[in-house]
């Protein structure tokens, strides 16, 4: 069952207030992770680093991960290591539903090591069934999953003008 903007658990004004607070939080409030540093993800992670100063990053392409180190990134060896180090939220921007499932549910996936209360924000383009499975698995582990695809393309990612269409189960799931 796909969610429309009118069925979101969080009113739009609350989501916007939350995202601006999220971007301006000090690192003492909790580390943020970012997995998937392709064309979109690298630009999104760069803007996150500009706003927060640091983030835990991972990509299968080590060159993409290492390119963000001078900007404040800390490189993790696996998605599971991102979850071990990131205490607040993990953002994913991945190329396919099968890769998203591997990053979340795989042997070294984020759900294997995530702390209770971690917020997962998936900006990949995935089908509703995958999002629902990941939301259920996240909730079972005491975490929250937000399906948050974006529009605006690489230019929007570079300019920090992406539009996020977020859907999730609210504060409890």
C-alpha positions as a Python dict, from the first residue, in 0.01 Angstrom:
ca = {
    (1, 'X'): (0, 0, 0),
    (2, 'X'): (167, 321, -117),
    (3, 'X'): (135, 633, 94),
    (4, 'X'): (30, 961, -56),
    (5, 'X'): (133, 1300, 78),
    (6, 'X'): (-204, 1331, 248),
    (7, 'X'): (-152, 1004, 437),
    (8, 'X'): (188, 1088, 585),
    (9, 'X'): (212, 1037, 958),
    (10, 'X'): (393, 1366, 1005),
    (11, 'X'): (237, 1693, 891),
    (12, 'X'): (454, 1871, 633),
    (13, 'X'): (541, 2160, 866),
    (14, 'X'): (666, 1913, 1128),
    (15, 'X'): (874, 1726, 870),
    (16, 'X'): (1035, 2051, 755),
    (17, 'X'): (1104, 2160, 1113),
    (18, 'X'): (1255, 1818, 1185),
    (19, 'X'): (1479, 1824, 875),
    (20, 'X'): (1619, 2173, 948),
    (21, 'X'): (1684, 2069, 1310),
    (22, 'X'): (1847, 1748, 1185),
    (23, 'X'): (2084, 1935, 954),
    (24, 'X'): (2187, 2186, 1220),
    (25, 'X'): (2235, 1941, 1509),
    (26, 'X'): (2580, 1927, 1661),
    (27, 'X'): (2770, 1601, 1628),
    (28, 'X'): (2729, 1556, 2005),
    (29, 'X'): (2359, 1498, 1934),
    (30, 'X'): (2447, 1186, 1739),
    (31, 'X'): (2643, 1075, 1438),
    (32, 'X'): (2478, 1045, 1098),
    (33, 'X'): (2570, 784, 839),
    (34, 'X'): (2537, 795, 461),
    (35, 'X'): (2553, 488, 237),
    (36, 'X'): (2563, 510, -143),
    (37, 'X'): (2795, 770, -293),
    (38, 'X'): (2711, 762, -662),
    (39, 'X'): (2613, 1074, -858),
    (40, 'X'): (2320, 1161, -632),
    (41, 'X'): (2454, 1024, -304),
    (42, 'X'): (2794, 1193, -327),
    (43, 'X'): (2632, 1533, -378),
    (44, 'X'): (2381, 1471, -97),
    (45, 'X'): (2657, 1355, 140),
    (46, 'X'): (2869, 1658, 49),
    (47, 'X'): (2583, 1890, 149),
    (48, 'X'): (2533, 1693, 469),
    (49, 'X'): (2902, 1736, 549),
    (50, 'X'): (2880, 2111, 479),
    (51, 'X'): (2590, 2139, 724),
    (52, 'X'): (2712, 1902, 998),
    (53, 'X'): (3090, 1894, 960),
    (54, 'X'): (3113, 1515, 982),
    (55, 'X'): (2933, 1196, 882),
    (56, 'X'): (3010, 825, 862),
    (57, 'X'): (3011, 717, 493),
    (58, 'X'): (3029, 395, 294),
    (59, 'X'): (3021, 297, -70),
    (60, 'X'): (3135, -18, -249),
    (61, 'X'): (3359, 217, -452),
    (62, 'X'): (3631, 310, -203),
    (63, 'X'): (3742, 601, -423),
    (64, 'X'): (3399, 762, -377),
    (65, 'X'): (3421, 719, 1),
    (66, 'X'): (3779, 848, 24),
    (67, 'X'): (3692, 1157, -184),
    (68, 'X'): (3475, 1280, 104),
    (69, 'X'): (3743, 1245, 375),
    (70, 'X'): (3886, 1596, 316),
    (71, 'X'): (3531, 1730, 365),
    (72, 'X'): (3499, 1567, 709),
    (73, 'X'): (3376, 1217, 630),
    (74, 'X'): (3475, 913, 832),
    (75, 'X'): (3490, 605, 607),
    (76, 'X'): (3334, 281, 731),
    (77, 'X'): (3431, -57, 586),
    (78, 'X'): (3073, -189, 554),
    (79, 'X'): (2709, -88, 600),
    (80, 'X'): (2715, -268, 936),
    (81, 'X'): (3011, -56, 1044),
    (82, 'X'): (2817, 259, 950),
    (83, 'X'): (2537, 143, 1182),
    (84, 'X'): (2786, 67, 1462),
    (85, 'X'): (2923, 422, 1442),
    (86, 'X'): (2615, 626, 1352),
    (87, 'X'): (2405, 679, 1661),
    (88, 'X'): (2127, 899, 1523),
    (89, 'X'): (2034, 834, 1159),
    (90, 'X'): (2150, 658, 845),
    (91, 'X'): (2063, 784, 498),
    (92, 'X'): (2079, 551, 200),
    (93, 'X'): (2081, 642, -170),
    (94, 'X'): (2127, 321, -364),
    (95, 'X'): (2071, 212, -727),
    (96, 'X'): (1823, -76, -693),
    (97, 'X'): (1583, -252, -455),
    (98, 'X'): (1806, -562, -440),
    (99, 'X'): (2105, -353, -330),
    (100, 'X'): (1890, -168, -75),
    (101, 'X'): (1778, -502, 72),
    (102, 'X'): (2139, -626, 87),
    (103, 'X'): (2255, -306, 261),
    (104, 'X'): (1976, -332, 519),
    (105, 'X'): (1930, -708, 563),
    (106, 'X'): (2256, -863, 443),
    (107, 'X'): (2516, -1035, 659),
    (108, 'X'): (2697, -704, 713),
    (109, 'X'): (2382, -492, 674),
    (110, 'X'): (2281, -197, 887),
    (111, 'X'): (2002, -382, 1066),
    (112, 'X'): (2251, -637, 1200),
    (113, 'X'): (2432, -375, 1410),
    (114, 'X'): (2205, -70, 1438),
    (115, 'X'): (2136, 75, 1780),
    (116, 'X'): (1779, 78, 1902),
    (117, 'X'): (1621, 412, 1805),
    (118, 'X'): (1824, 462, 1486),
    (119, 'X'): (1631, 636, 1209),
    (120, 'X'): (1680, 498, 857),
    (121, 'X'): (1604, 736, 571),
    (122, 'X'): (1605, 561, 234),
    (123, 'X'): (1614, 795, -64),
    (124, 'X'): (1662, 518, -321),
    (125, 'X'): (1390, 452, -578),
    (126, 'X'): (1235, 130, -449),
    (127, 'X'): (898, -39, -478),
    (128, 'X'): (640, -15, -198),
    (129, 'X'): (681, -382, -104),
    (130, 'X'): (1052, -341, -38),
    (131, 'X'): (988, -28, 167),
    (132, 'X'): (722, -208, 371),
    (133, 'X'): (950, -509, 438),
    (134, 'X'): (1233, -282, 550),
    (135, 'X'): (998, -78, 769),
    (136, 'X'): (873, -396, 939),
    (137, 'X'): (1229, -528, 992),
    (138, 'X'): (1341, -190, 1126),
    (139, 'X'): (1049, -169, 1367),
    (140, 'X'): (1116, -524, 1490),
    (141, 'X'): (1467, -409, 1583),
    (142, 'X'): (1349, -93, 1758),
    (143, 'X'): (1438, 140, 1473),
    (144, 'X'): (1237, 362, 1240),
    (145, 'X'): (1237, 344, 859),
    (146, 'X'): (1138, 641, 643),
    (147, 'X'): (1087, 587, 271),
    (148, 'X'): (1204, 921, 129),
    (149, 'X'): (1260, 921, -248),
    (150, 'X'): (1372, 1251, -397),
    (151, 'X'): (1311, 1457, -707),
    (152, 'X'): (1543, 1716, -854),
    (153, 'X'): (1814, 1497, -1006),
    (154, 'X'): (2187, 1543, -978),
    (155, 'X'): (2157, 1921, -1022),
    (156, 'X'): (1917, 1937, -728),
    (157, 'X'): (2148, 1717, -522),
    (158, 'X'): (2447, 1942, -600),
    (159, 'X'): (2250, 2259, -524),
    (160, 'X'): (2084, 2117, -209),
    (161, 'X'): (1740, 2177, -359),
    (162, 'X'): (1602, 1822, -371),
    (163, 'X'): (1240, 1760, -285),
    (164, 'X'): (1192, 1469, -44),
    (165, 'X'): (866, 1274, -52),
    (166, 'X'): (873, 1104, 286),
    (167, 'X'): (651, 832, 423),
    (168, 'X'): (688, 634, 742),
    (169, 'X'): (507, 492, 1037),
    (170, 'X'): (548, 793, 1264),
    (171, 'X'): (732, 804, 1593),
    (172, 'X'): (655, 444, 1683),
    (173, 'X'): (736, 273, 1359),
}
